[in-house]
Every structure is written in structure tokens, then in C-alpha cells.
Coordinates of N, CA and C and ligand atoms in Angstrom, one line a residue:
M1 N 52.6 -47.3 23.4 CA 53.0 -47.3 24.8 C 54.5 -47.4 24.8
P2 N 55.2 -46.8 25.8 CA 56.7 -46.8 25.8 C 57.1 -48.2 26.2
D3 N 58.4 -48.6 25.7 CA 58.9 -49.9 26.0 C 59.7 -49.9 27.4
Q4 N 60.3 -48.6 27.6 CA 61.1 -48.6 28.9 C 60.3 -48.7 30.1
H5 N 61.0 -48.9 31.3 CA 60.3 -49.0 32.5 C 60.1 -47.6 33.0
L6 N 58.9 -47.2 33.4 CA 58.7 -45.8 33.9 C 58.0 -46.0 35.3
P7 N 58.2 -45.1 36.1 CA 57.4 -45.0 37.3 C 56.0 -45.0 37.0
Q8 N 55.1 -45.7 37.9 CA 53.7 -45.9 37.5 C 53.0 -44.5 37.2
D9 N 53.4 -43.5 38.0 CA 52.7 -42.3 37.8 C 53.2 -41.3 36.7
S10 N 54.2 -42.0 35.8 CA 54.7 -41.3 34.6 C 54.4 -42.1 33.4
E11 N 53.8 -43.2 33.5 CA 53.4 -43.9 32.2 C 52.4 -43.2 31.3
W12 N 52.5 -43.5 30.1 CA 51.8 -42.8 29.1 C 51.5 -43.5 27.8
C13 N 50.6 -43.1 27.0 CA 50.4 -43.9 25.8 C 50.0 -42.8 24.6
D14 N 50.1 -43.2 23.4 CA 49.6 -42.3 22.4 C 48.2 -42.7 22.0
V15 N 47.3 -41.9 22.0 CA 45.9 -42.3 21.6 C 45.5 -41.7 20.2
H16 N 45.2 -42.7 19.3 CA 44.8 -42.3 17.9 C 43.4 -41.9 17.8
L17 N 43.1 -40.7 17.5 CA 41.7 -40.3 17.4 C 41.5 -39.8 16.2
E18 N 40.2 -39.6 15.7 CA 39.9 -39.1 14.3 C 40.5 -37.6 14.2
S19 N 40.5 -36.9 15.4 CA 41.1 -35.6 15.3 C 42.6 -35.5 15.3
G20 N 43.3 -36.6 15.5 CA 44.7 -36.6 15.5 C 45.1 -37.5 16.6
T21 N 46.6 -37.6 16.9 CA 47.1 -38.4 17.9 C 47.4 -37.5 19.1
R22 N 47.0 -38.0 20.3 CA 47.2 -37.3 21.5 C 48.0 -38.2 22.5
R23 N 49.2 -37.5 23.2 CA 49.7 -38.3 24.2 C 49.1 -38.1 25.6
V24 N 48.7 -39.3 26.3 CA 47.9 -39.0 27.4 C 48.8 -39.8 28.6
R25 N 48.9 -39.1 29.6 CA 49.5 -39.9 30.8 C 48.5 -40.6 31.5
F26 N 48.8 -41.7 32.1 CA 47.8 -42.6 32.7 C 47.1 -42.0 33.9
H27 N 47.9 -41.1 34.4 CA 47.2 -40.5 35.6 C 46.5 -39.2 35.4
D28 N 46.4 -38.8 34.1 CA 45.5 -37.7 33.7 C 44.1 -38.3 33.4
Y29 N 43.5 -38.5 34.6 CA 42.1 -39.2 34.5 C 41.0 -38.3 33.8
D30 N 41.2 -36.9 34.1 CA 40.2 -36.0 33.5 C 40.2 -36.2 32.0
E31 N 41.4 -36.3 31.4 CA 41.4 -36.4 29.9 C 40.9 -37.7 29.4
I32 N 41.3 -38.8 30.3 CA 41.0 -40.2 29.8 C 39.4 -40.4 30.0
Y33 N 38.9 -39.9 31.0 CA 37.3 -40.1 31.2 C 36.6 -39.3 30.1
A34 N 37.3 -38.3 29.6 CA 36.3 -37.4 28.6 C 36.2 -38.2 27.3
I35 N 36.9 -39.2 27.1 CA 36.9 -40.0 25.9 C 36.2 -41.3 26.2
P36 N 34.9 -41.4 25.6 CA 34.2 -42.7 26.0 C 35.0 -43.9 25.6
G37 N 35.1 -44.9 26.5 CA 35.8 -46.1 26.3 C 37.2 -46.1 26.5
L38 N 38.0 -44.9 26.5 CA 39.4 -44.9 26.6 C 39.9 -45.6 27.8
Y39 N 39.3 -45.3 29.1 CA 39.8 -45.8 30.3 C 39.7 -47.4 30.2
E40 N 38.7 -48.0 29.7 CA 38.5 -49.3 29.6 C 39.6 -50.0 28.7
R41 N 39.8 -49.3 27.4 CA 40.7 -49.6 26.5 C 42.1 -49.7 27.0
I42 N 42.5 -48.7 27.8 CA 44.0 -48.6 28.3 C 44.1 -49.6 29.4
F43 N 43.3 -49.6 30.5 CA 43.5 -50.3 31.6 C 42.9 -51.8 31.7
Y44 N 42.0 -52.0 30.8 CA 41.3 -53.4 30.9 C 41.8 -54.2 29.6
D45 N 41.6 -53.6 28.5 CA 41.8 -54.4 27.2 C 43.4 -54.6 27.0
V46 N 44.1 -53.5 27.2 CA 45.6 -53.5 26.9 C 46.4 -54.0 28.2
L47 N 46.1 -53.4 29.2 CA 46.9 -53.6 30.6 C 46.3 -54.7 31.5
R48 N 45.2 -55.2 31.1 CA 44.7 -56.3 31.7 C 44.4 -56.3 33.2
C49 N 43.8 -55.1 33.6 CA 43.6 -54.8 35.0 C 42.6 -55.8 35.6
T50 N 42.9 -56.4 36.7 CA 42.1 -57.5 37.4 C 41.4 -56.9 38.6
S51 N 41.8 -55.8 39.2 CA 41.5 -55.4 40.6 C 40.0 -55.5 41.0
P52 N 39.1 -54.8 40.2 CA 37.8 -54.8 40.8 C 37.2 -56.1 40.9
A53 N 37.6 -57.0 39.8 CA 36.9 -58.4 39.9 C 37.5 -59.1 41.2
V54 N 38.8 -58.9 41.5 CA 39.5 -59.6 42.5 C 39.0 -59.2 43.8
I55 N 38.7 -57.9 44.1 CA 38.4 -57.3 45.3 C 36.9 -57.7 45.6
A56 N 36.0 -57.4 44.5 CA 34.5 -57.9 44.6 C 34.5 -59.3 45.0
G57 N 35.3 -60.2 44.3 CA 35.2 -61.5 44.5 C 35.6 -61.9 46.1
M58 N 36.6 -61.2 46.5 CA 37.0 -61.4 47.9 C 36.0 -61.0 49.0
L59 N 35.3 -59.8 48.6 CA 34.3 -59.4 49.4 C 33.1 -60.3 49.4
S60 N 32.7 -60.8 48.2 CA 31.7 -61.9 48.1 C 31.9 -63.0 49.0
E61 N 33.2 -63.5 48.9 CA 33.5 -64.7 49.7 C 33.5 -64.3 51.1
Q62 N 33.8 -63.1 51.6 CA 33.7 -62.7 53.1 C 32.2 -62.6 53.5
M63 N 31.3 -62.2 52.7 CA 30.0 -62.0 52.9 C 29.4 -63.5 53.0
D64 N 29.7 -64.4 52.1 CA 29.2 -65.9 52.4 C 29.7 -66.4 53.7
E65 N 31.1 -66.2 54.1 CA 31.6 -66.8 55.2 C 31.0 -66.2 56.5
Q66 N 30.6 -65.0 56.4 CA 30.1 -64.2 57.6 C 28.6 -64.1 57.6
G67 N 27.9 -64.8 56.6 CA 26.5 -64.8 56.7 C 25.8 -63.5 56.4
V68 N 26.6 -62.6 55.4 CA 25.9 -61.2 55.2 C 25.3 -61.5 53.8
D69 N 24.0 -61.0 53.8 CA 23.2 -61.0 52.6 C 23.7 -59.8 51.7
P70 N 24.2 -60.0 50.5 CA 24.8 -58.8 49.8 C 23.7 -57.7 49.6
T71 N 22.4 -58.3 49.5 CA 21.4 -57.2 49.2 C 21.1 -56.3 50.4
D72 N 21.7 -56.7 51.5 CA 21.6 -55.6 52.6 C 22.7 -54.8 52.7
V73 N 23.6 -54.8 51.8 CA 24.9 -54.1 51.9 C 24.8 -52.8 51.1
R74 N 25.2 -51.7 51.8 CA 25.3 -50.5 51.0 C 26.6 -49.8 51.1
C75 N 27.2 -49.5 49.9 CA 28.5 -49.4 49.7 C 29.0 -48.0 49.4
L76 N 30.1 -47.4 50.1 CA 30.7 -46.2 49.6 C 31.9 -46.6 48.9
D77 N 31.9 -46.2 47.6 CA 33.0 -46.6 46.7 C 33.9 -45.3 46.5
L78 N 35.0 -45.3 47.0 CA 36.0 -44.1 47.2 C 37.0 -44.2 45.9
G79 N 37.1 -43.1 45.2 CA 37.9 -43.1 44.1 C 37.2 -43.9 42.9
A80 N 35.9 -43.6 42.7 CA 35.0 -44.6 42.0 C 35.1 -44.5 40.5
G81 N 35.8 -43.5 39.9 CA 36.1 -43.3 38.6 C 34.8 -43.5 37.8
N82 N 34.9 -44.2 36.7 CA 33.7 -44.2 35.9 C 32.9 -45.5 36.1
G83 N 33.0 -45.9 37.3 CA 32.1 -47.0 37.8 C 32.4 -48.5 37.7
I84 N 33.7 -48.8 37.4 CA 33.9 -50.3 37.1 C 33.8 -51.1 38.4
M85 N 34.4 -50.5 39.5 CA 34.2 -51.2 40.8 C 32.7 -51.3 41.2
G86 N 32.0 -50.2 41.1 CA 30.7 -50.1 41.4 C 29.9 -51.2 40.6
E87 N 30.2 -51.4 39.4 CA 29.5 -52.4 38.6 C 29.7 -53.8 39.1
E88 N 31.0 -54.0 39.5 CA 31.4 -55.4 40.0 C 30.6 -55.6 41.4
M89 N 30.4 -54.5 42.1 CA 29.7 -54.8 43.4 C 28.2 -55.0 43.2
R90 N 27.6 -54.3 42.1 CA 26.3 -54.7 41.7 C 26.1 -56.2 41.4
G91 N 27.4 -56.6 40.6 CA 27.3 -58.0 40.0 C 27.4 -59.0 41.2
I92 N 27.9 -58.7 42.3 CA 27.8 -59.6 43.5 C 26.6 -59.4 44.3
G93 N 25.6 -58.5 43.9 CA 24.3 -58.4 44.6 C 24.2 -57.2 45.5
V94 N 25.1 -56.4 45.6 CA 25.0 -55.2 46.5 C 24.0 -54.2 46.0
S95 N 23.2 -53.8 46.9 CA 21.9 -53.1 46.6 C 21.9 -51.7 46.3
S96 N 23.0 -51.1 47.0 CA 23.0 -49.6 47.0 C 24.4 -49.1 47.1
L97 N 24.7 -48.0 46.3 CA 26.1 -47.6 46.2 C 26.0 -46.1 46.0
V98 N 27.1 -45.5 46.6 CA 27.3 -44.0 46.6 C 28.8 -44.0 46.0
G99 N 29.0 -43.4 45.0 CA 30.4 -43.1 44.5 C 31.0 -41.8 44.9
V100 N 32.3 -41.7 45.2 CA 33.0 -40.6 45.5 C 34.3 -40.5 44.7
D101 N 34.5 -39.4 44.0 CA 35.8 -39.1 43.4 C 36.1 -37.6 43.4
I102 N 37.4 -37.4 43.4 CA 37.8 -36.0 43.5 C 37.4 -35.2 42.3
I103 N 37.3 -35.7 41.2 CA 37.2 -34.9 39.9 C 35.8 -35.1 39.3
D104 N 35.2 -33.9 38.8 CA 33.9 -33.9 38.2 C 33.7 -34.7 37.1
E105 N 35.0 -34.9 36.4 CA 35.0 -35.7 35.0 C 34.7 -37.2 35.3
A106 N 35.0 -37.7 36.6 CA 34.8 -39.1 36.9 C 33.3 -39.3 37.2
R107 N 32.8 -38.4 37.9 CA 31.2 -38.4 38.0 C 30.5 -38.4 36.7
D108 N 30.8 -37.4 35.8 CA 30.2 -37.3 34.5 C 30.4 -38.6 33.8
A109 N 31.6 -39.3 33.8 CA 31.9 -40.4 33.1 C 31.0 -41.5 33.6
A110 N 30.9 -41.5 34.8 CA 30.1 -42.8 35.6 C 28.6 -42.6 35.1
Y111 N 28.1 -41.5 35.1 CA 26.8 -41.2 34.7 C 26.6 -41.6 33.2
R112 N 27.6 -41.2 32.5 CA 27.5 -41.5 31.0 C 27.7 -43.0 30.7
D113 N 28.6 -43.7 31.4 CA 28.9 -45.0 31.1 C 28.2 -46.1 31.8
R114 N 27.8 -45.9 33.0 CA 27.2 -46.8 33.9 C 26.1 -46.1 34.7
P115 N 25.2 -45.6 34.0 CA 24.0 -44.8 34.7 C 23.3 -45.5 35.8
E116 N 23.3 -46.8 35.6 CA 22.5 -47.5 36.6 C 23.2 -48.0 37.9
V117 N 24.5 -47.7 38.0 CA 25.4 -48.3 39.1 C 25.1 -47.5 40.4
Y118 N 25.3 -46.1 40.4 CA 25.3 -45.4 41.6 C 24.0 -44.9 42.0
D119 N 23.6 -44.9 43.2 CA 22.4 -44.3 43.6 C 22.7 -42.7 43.7
A120 N 23.9 -42.4 44.1 CA 24.4 -40.9 44.3 C 25.9 -41.1 43.9
Y121 N 26.3 -39.8 43.5 CA 27.8 -39.8 43.1 C 28.2 -38.4 43.6
V122 N 29.3 -38.4 44.5 CA 29.8 -37.0 45.1 C 31.1 -36.8 44.5
A123 N 31.2 -35.7 43.8 CA 32.4 -35.3 43.2 C 33.0 -34.3 44.1
G124 N 34.2 -34.5 44.6 CA 34.9 -33.5 45.6 C 35.7 -34.2 46.5
D125 N 36.4 -33.4 47.4 CA 37.2 -34.0 48.5 C 36.5 -34.5 49.7
I126 N 36.7 -35.8 49.9 CA 36.0 -36.4 51.0 C 36.5 -35.9 52.3
R127 N 37.6 -35.1 52.5 CA 38.0 -34.7 53.6 C 37.2 -33.3 54.0
S128 N 36.6 -32.7 53.0 CA 35.8 -31.4 53.3 C 34.6 -31.4 52.3
P129 N 33.6 -32.4 52.6 CA 32.4 -32.7 51.7 C 31.6 -31.3 51.7
T130 N 30.9 -31.1 50.8 CA 29.9 -30.1 50.7 C 28.7 -30.5 51.6
P131 N 27.8 -29.7 52.1 CA 26.6 -30.2 52.9 C 25.9 -31.2 52.1
D132 N 25.7 -30.9 50.7 CA 24.8 -31.8 49.9 C 25.6 -33.0 49.7
G133 N 26.9 -33.0 49.6 CA 27.7 -34.4 49.3 C 27.6 -35.2 50.5
L134 N 27.8 -34.6 51.8 CA 27.7 -35.2 53.0 C 26.2 -35.9 53.1
A135 N 25.3 -35.1 52.7 CA 23.9 -35.5 53.0 C 23.6 -36.8 52.1
A136 N 24.2 -36.7 50.8 CA 24.1 -37.9 49.8 C 24.6 -39.1 50.4
I137 N 25.8 -38.9 51.1 CA 26.5 -40.1 51.6 C 25.7 -40.7 52.8
E138 N 25.3 -39.8 53.7 CA 24.5 -40.2 55.0 C 23.2 -40.8 54.6
Q139 N 22.6 -40.3 53.5 CA 21.2 -40.9 53.0 C 21.5 -42.5 52.8
V140 N 22.6 -42.8 52.1 CA 22.9 -44.2 51.8 C 23.2 -45.0 53.0
Q141 N 23.8 -44.4 54.1 CA 24.1 -45.1 55.4 C 25.1 -46.3 55.0
P142 N 26.3 -46.0 54.5 CA 27.1 -47.1 54.0 C 27.5 -48.1 54.9
T143 N 27.4 -49.4 54.7 CA 27.9 -50.5 55.5 C 29.1 -51.2 55.0
C144 N 29.6 -50.6 53.9 CA 30.8 -51.2 53.2 C 31.6 -50.1 52.6
L145 N 32.9 -50.2 52.5 CA 33.8 -49.1 52.0 C 34.8 -49.9 50.9
T146 N 34.7 -49.5 49.7 CA 35.6 -50.0 48.7 C 36.6 -49.0 48.2
C147 N 37.8 -49.2 48.1 CA 38.7 -48.3 47.4 C 39.7 -49.0 46.5
V148 N 39.5 -49.0 45.2 CA 40.2 -49.8 44.2 C 41.0 -49.0 43.3
A149 N 42.4 -49.4 43.2 CA 43.2 -48.8 42.3 C 43.3 -47.3 42.4
A150 N 43.2 -46.9 43.7 CA 43.1 -45.3 43.8 C 43.9 -44.9 45.1
L151 N 44.6 -45.7 45.7 CA 45.6 -45.4 46.9 C 47.1 -45.2 46.5
G152 N 47.6 -44.3 47.0 CA 49.1 -43.9 46.6 C 49.1 -43.2 45.3
F153 N 50.5 -43.1 44.8 CA 50.8 -42.4 43.6 C 50.1 -41.0 43.3
G154 N 50.0 -40.3 44.3 CA 49.4 -39.0 44.1 C 47.9 -39.0 44.1
D155 N 47.4 -40.2 44.4 CA 45.9 -40.3 44.2 C 45.4 -40.0 45.7
I156 N 44.6 -41.1 46.3 CA 44.0 -40.8 47.4 C 45.0 -40.8 48.7
P157 N 45.3 -39.8 49.5 CA 46.2 -39.8 50.5 C 45.6 -40.4 51.8
P158 N 46.4 -40.9 52.8 CA 45.9 -41.5 53.9 C 44.7 -40.7 54.6
D159 N 44.9 -39.5 54.8 CA 43.8 -38.8 55.6 C 42.5 -38.7 54.8
A160 N 42.5 -38.8 53.4 CA 41.2 -38.9 52.8 C 40.7 -40.2 53.0
F161 N 41.5 -41.4 52.9 CA 41.0 -42.9 53.2 C 40.3 -42.7 54.5
A162 N 41.0 -42.2 55.6 CA 40.8 -42.2 56.9 C 39.2 -41.5 56.9
A163 N 39.1 -40.4 56.3 CA 37.9 -39.5 56.3 C 36.7 -40.4 55.8
A164 N 36.9 -41.2 54.7 CA 35.9 -42.1 54.1 C 35.6 -43.2 55.1
W165 N 36.5 -43.8 55.7 CA 36.5 -44.9 56.6 C 35.6 -44.5 57.8
N166 N 35.8 -43.1 58.2 CA 34.9 -42.7 59.3 C 33.5 -42.4 59.0
L167 N 33.2 -42.3 57.6 CA 31.8 -42.3 57.2 C 31.0 -43.5 57.1
V168 N 31.7 -44.7 57.2 CA 30.8 -45.9 57.1 C 30.6 -46.4 58.3
S169 N 29.6 -47.4 58.5 CA 29.2 -47.9 60.0 C 30.3 -48.6 60.6
D170 N 30.1 -48.7 61.9 CA 31.2 -49.2 62.7 C 31.6 -50.6 62.4
D171 N 30.7 -51.5 61.9 CA 31.2 -52.8 61.6 C 31.1 -53.1 60.0
A172 N 31.4 -51.9 59.2 CA 31.5 -52.0 57.8 C 32.3 -53.0 57.2
L173 N 31.9 -53.7 56.1 CA 33.0 -54.4 55.3 C 33.8 -53.5 54.6
V174 N 35.0 -53.9 54.5 CA 36.1 -53.0 53.7 C 36.7 -53.7 52.7
G175 N 37.2 -53.2 51.6 CA 37.9 -54.0 50.6 C 38.7 -52.8 49.9
F176 N 40.0 -53.0 49.9 CA 41.0 -52.0 49.1 C 42.2 -52.7 48.6
N177 N 42.9 -52.0 47.7 CA 44.2 -52.6 47.3 C 45.2 -51.5 47.2
I178 N 46.5 -52.0 47.3 CA 47.6 -51.0 47.3 C 48.7 -51.7 46.6
K179 N 49.6 -51.0 46.0 CA 50.9 -51.6 45.4 C 51.6 -52.1 46.6
E180 N 52.3 -53.3 46.4 CA 52.9 -54.0 47.6 C 54.0 -53.2 48.2
D181 N 54.7 -52.4 47.5 CA 55.8 -51.5 47.9 C 55.3 -50.5 49.0
F182 N 54.0 -50.1 48.9 CA 53.4 -49.1 49.7 C 52.9 -49.7 51.2
L183 N 53.1 -51.0 51.3 CA 52.9 -51.6 52.5 C 54.2 -52.0 53.2
E184 N 55.3 -51.7 52.5 CA 56.5 -52.1 53.1 C 57.1 -50.9 53.7
D185 N 57.4 -51.0 55.0 CA 58.0 -49.9 55.8 C 59.4 -49.6 55.0
G186 N 59.7 -48.3 55.0 CA 61.0 -47.9 54.4 C 60.6 -47.5 52.9
A187 N 59.9 -48.3 52.1 CA 59.8 -48.0 50.7 C 58.6 -46.9 50.7
D188 N 57.8 -47.0 51.6 CA 56.6 -46.1 51.6 C 56.8 -44.7 52.2
R189 N 56.8 -43.8 51.2 CA 56.7 -42.4 51.9 C 55.4 -41.7 51.9
S190 N 54.2 -42.5 51.6 CA 53.0 -41.9 51.5 C 52.2 -42.0 52.9
G191 N 52.7 -42.8 53.9 CA 52.1 -43.1 55.2 C 51.1 -44.2 55.2
F192 N 50.9 -45.0 54.1 CA 49.8 -45.9 54.0 C 50.3 -47.1 54.9
A193 N 51.6 -47.5 54.8 CA 52.1 -48.6 55.6 C 51.8 -48.4 57.2
Q194 N 52.1 -47.1 57.5 CA 51.9 -46.8 58.9 C 50.4 -46.9 59.3
L195 N 49.6 -46.3 58.5 CA 48.1 -46.2 58.7 C 47.4 -47.7 58.7
I196 N 47.9 -48.5 57.8 CA 47.3 -49.9 57.8 C 47.9 -50.6 59.0
D197 N 49.2 -50.6 59.2 CA 49.7 -51.3 60.3 C 49.2 -51.0 61.6
R198 N 48.9 -49.6 61.9 CA 48.3 -49.1 63.1 C 46.8 -49.6 63.1
A199 N 46.1 -49.5 62.1 CA 44.7 -50.0 62.0 C 44.5 -51.3 62.5
I200 N 45.4 -52.2 61.9 CA 45.5 -53.7 62.3 C 45.9 -53.9 63.8
A201 N 47.0 -53.1 64.2 CA 47.5 -53.4 65.6 C 46.4 -52.8 66.6
D202 N 45.8 -51.6 66.3 CA 44.9 -51.1 67.2 C 43.5 -51.9 67.2
G203 N 43.3 -52.7 66.3 CA 42.0 -53.5 66.2 C 40.9 -52.6 65.3
A204 N 41.4 -51.5 64.8 CA 40.3 -50.7 64.0 C 39.9 -51.4 62.8
L205 N 41.0 -52.2 62.1 CA 40.6 -53.1 61.0 C 40.8 -54.6 61.4
Q206 N 39.9 -55.4 61.3 CA 40.0 -56.8 61.4 C 40.0 -57.4 60.0
V207 N 41.2 -58.0 59.6 CA 41.5 -58.4 58.3 C 40.9 -59.9 58.2
S208 N 40.1 -60.0 57.1 CA 39.5 -61.4 56.8 C 40.4 -62.0 55.7
A209 N 40.9 -61.4 54.7 CA 41.7 -61.9 53.7 C 42.7 -60.9 53.1
Q210 N 43.8 -61.5 52.9 CA 44.9 -60.5 52.2 C 45.6 -61.4 51.2
E211 N 45.7 -60.7 50.0 CA 46.1 -61.5 48.7 C 47.1 -60.7 47.9
R212 N 48.2 -61.3 47.6 CA 49.1 -60.6 46.6 C 48.7 -61.1 45.2
Y213 N 48.6 -60.2 44.3 CA 48.1 -60.7 43.0 C 48.6 -59.7 41.8
R214 N 48.4 -60.1 40.6 CA 48.8 -59.1 39.5 C 47.7 -58.1 39.3
H215 N 47.9 -56.9 39.6 CA 46.8 -55.9 39.5 C 46.7 -55.6 38.0
R216 N 47.8 -55.3 37.2 CA 47.7 -55.1 35.9 C 49.1 -55.3 35.4
D217 N 49.3 -55.1 34.0 CA 50.7 -54.9 33.5 C 51.1 -53.5 33.5
A218 N 52.4 -53.3 33.6 CA 53.0 -51.9 33.3 C 52.9 -51.7 31.8
A219 N 53.2 -50.4 31.4 CA 53.3 -50.1 29.9 C 54.2 -51.0 29.3
N220 N 55.3 -51.5 29.9 CA 56.3 -52.3 29.1 C 56.0 -53.8 29.2
G221 N 54.8 -54.2 29.8 CA 54.5 -55.6 29.7 C 54.7 -56.3 31.1
T222 N 55.5 -55.7 32.0 CA 56.0 -56.4 33.2 C 54.8 -56.3 34.1
P223 N 54.4 -57.3 35.0 CA 53.3 -57.4 35.9 C 53.6 -56.4 37.0
L224 N 52.5 -55.8 37.4 CA 52.5 -54.9 38.7 C 51.7 -55.7 39.7
H225 N 52.4 -56.0 40.8 CA 51.8 -56.7 41.9 C 51.2 -55.8 43.1
Y226 N 50.0 -56.0 43.4 CA 49.3 -55.3 44.4 C 48.9 -56.1 45.5
V227 N 48.7 -55.6 46.6 CA 48.0 -56.4 47.8 C 46.5 -56.0 47.9
A228 N 45.7 -57.0 47.9 CA 44.2 -56.7 48.3 C 44.0 -57.2 49.6
I229 N 43.3 -56.2 50.4 CA 42.8 -56.5 51.7 C 41.4 -56.4 51.9
T230 N 40.8 -57.5 52.5 CA 39.3 -57.2 52.9 C 39.2 -57.5 54.3
G231 N 38.2 -57.0 55.0 CA 38.0 -57.2 56.4 C 36.7 -56.4 56.9
R232 N 36.8 -56.0 58.2 CA 35.7 -55.3 58.9 C 36.3 -54.2 59.5
K233 N 35.7 -53.1 59.5 CA 35.9 -51.9 60.3 C 35.4 -52.3 61.8
Q234 N 36.3 -52.0 62.7 CA 36.0 -52.3 64.1 C 36.0 -50.8 65.0
A235 N 36.6 -49.9 64.3 CA 36.6 -48.6 65.2 C 37.2 -47.6 64.1
A236 N 37.0 -46.2 64.4 CA 37.5 -45.0 63.6 C 39.0 -45.1 63.4
L237 N 39.4 -44.5 62.3 CA 40.8 -44.3 62.1 C 41.2 -42.9 62.1
Q238 N 42.3 -42.6 62.8 CA 42.9 -41.3 62.8 C 44.1 -41.4 61.8
A239 N 44.2 -40.4 60.8 CA 45.4 -40.3 60.0 C 46.5 -39.7 60.8
A240 N 47.8 -39.9 60.6 CA 48.8 -39.3 61.5 C 48.9 -37.8 61.1
Ligands
LIG1 C1 42.8 -45.8 38.6 S1 41.3 -44.9 38.9 C2 40.4 -46.1 39.7 C3 38.9 -45.9 39.5 C4 38.0 -47.2 39.8 N1 38.2 -47.4 41.2 C5 38.4 -48.5 39.0 O1 38.8 -49.4 39.6 O2 38.3 -48.5 37.8 C6 41.6 -43.8 40.3 C7 40.5 -42.9 40.7 O3 40.8 -42.1 42.0 C8 40.5 -40.9 41.9 N2 41.0 -40.1 43.0 C9 42.4 -39.5 42.9 N3 42.6 -38.8 44.2 C10 41.4 -38.9 44.8 C11 41.0 -38.3 46.1 N4 41.8 -37.5 46.8 N5 39.8 -38.5 46.4 C12 38.9 -39.2 45.6 N6 39.2 -39.8 44.4 C13 40.5 -39.7 44.0 C14 40.9 -40.4 40.5 O4 40.2 -39.3 40.1 C15 40.5 -41.7 39.7 O5 39.2 -41.6 39.1

């Protein structure tokens, strides 16, 4: 991994395989998911990512406080990747999950690595789901939305987050995280600061807990801080 400080969407590492050494950018998820165990090795063993456990833990506390039985919760996991967040949600007792990710490789890796986690997995753009994809989501009737390590940095844009938000029930539990800079006006060019600020101001999002924490290390070892937010949906969201 490089020693110098790189923007998060430019980080890379060299992967030593039997077939030779390959340089992989951290955001080339299709390449990473194609190699079993590589996503876990980079992000969890080496860079010590904590986010799925942190957000599932916060949602579990919220369920306790609000008297929600986790076995009644059905979750739409947006930007699901190969299923680590889904696995954490199963771990806190959630009974039903549908995964959504923009790339086929994520769905294939989830079925390969964690075949028991998702009841259905929709690969494609949540802003324009296929009839089959939409039917799979509607069949689960999600009462919870999670989106972990997938907002900003060229990943999920505000209008895709809003589209997923509008597919879960009106009082759904929500849990997501985002790099702290993306919630600061001025630093954010992605539109998330405005979307989240407006959702809170309009009452579309009722926040239960908000926590700044170490999401993972950067490739040069410095900590990357994110903000995790959990709460309840109270109304639909309109992306600007
Ligand atoms: C860092 S991974 C996080 C995976 C998983 N949530 C976890 O915590 O391990 C980010 C994921 O977001 C997905 N993604 C990026 N843009 C997306 C979009 N517009 N819609 C859905 N998923 C997207 C990527 O394909 C990738 O699988």
C-alpha cells in the first residue's frame, strides 16, 4: 500500500496472487469482489473497517429503546457489496433482507460468500429498477434501510439514496454513514449535506443517534472519521 496521503477514491494496493502481482484501486469493486476474500483482507484485516458493526450496533440499541422486535424488521441494504452489513443485521436478529448494489459482481460475490444472508439481491440502479428488481424489493416490504460505506466518493449519489428511501415503509428504521467532510457545508460538493440537513429540518428524518467514529484507516495508516446516523423515516425524500 502507498505511504503517501491519497484522496480516498485514489487509494490502491498491490495484490500478490499465484498468477502474479496486480495493482488494484480500492474503488474497483468489480475486480476486488472477483477474488474471494480480497475485500475482507483489504478493508477489514488491513484497514480495520468498523462501520457495519458500529451501525448494526446503533440500530440494535434503537430497536431496544423503541421496543422494536428485530425479528419483525425487514431490511433493504443499499450498496450491499458482498454482504458484510447484511451479515451484521442477521447477527442482531433481523429476519429478512434484500440487498441492492449497482454491480453484478457484488451480487455474485454475496451469493458466493454469504449465501444465507439475503432473501433477494437486486443488481442495478435503484433509480430505475427493472420490474423484476422492483417486485423483489416490494415482496420483502422493507421496514428498514441501511447504507454503509457506500455514500459519496463516486458511489451512491443523493438521488439514488432518496430512491431507496422512498421504497421503504413510512416509519422505517434507517442507518447510514458518511465521511464527516460530506456533512459539512462548503466541503461537500456531492449534495449529501443539503439532502440530510433538509431531511432533518423537514422532519423526513427523525434522528435517534449520531456518532463520529473511526470508519477505517487510510492506506497510509491515518484514521478516517465518518459520521453514523440512525433514526426513523417520517416522510418521503426529494433529491434536489
Ligand atoms: C465500500 S462498498 C460497501 C459494501 C458493504 N455495504 C459493506 O459495508 O461492506 C460500496 C458498495 O457500494 C456500491 N455502489 C456504488 N454505487 C452504487 C449505486 N449507485 N447504487 C448501489 N450501489 C452502489 C459498490 O458497488 C460497492 O459494492
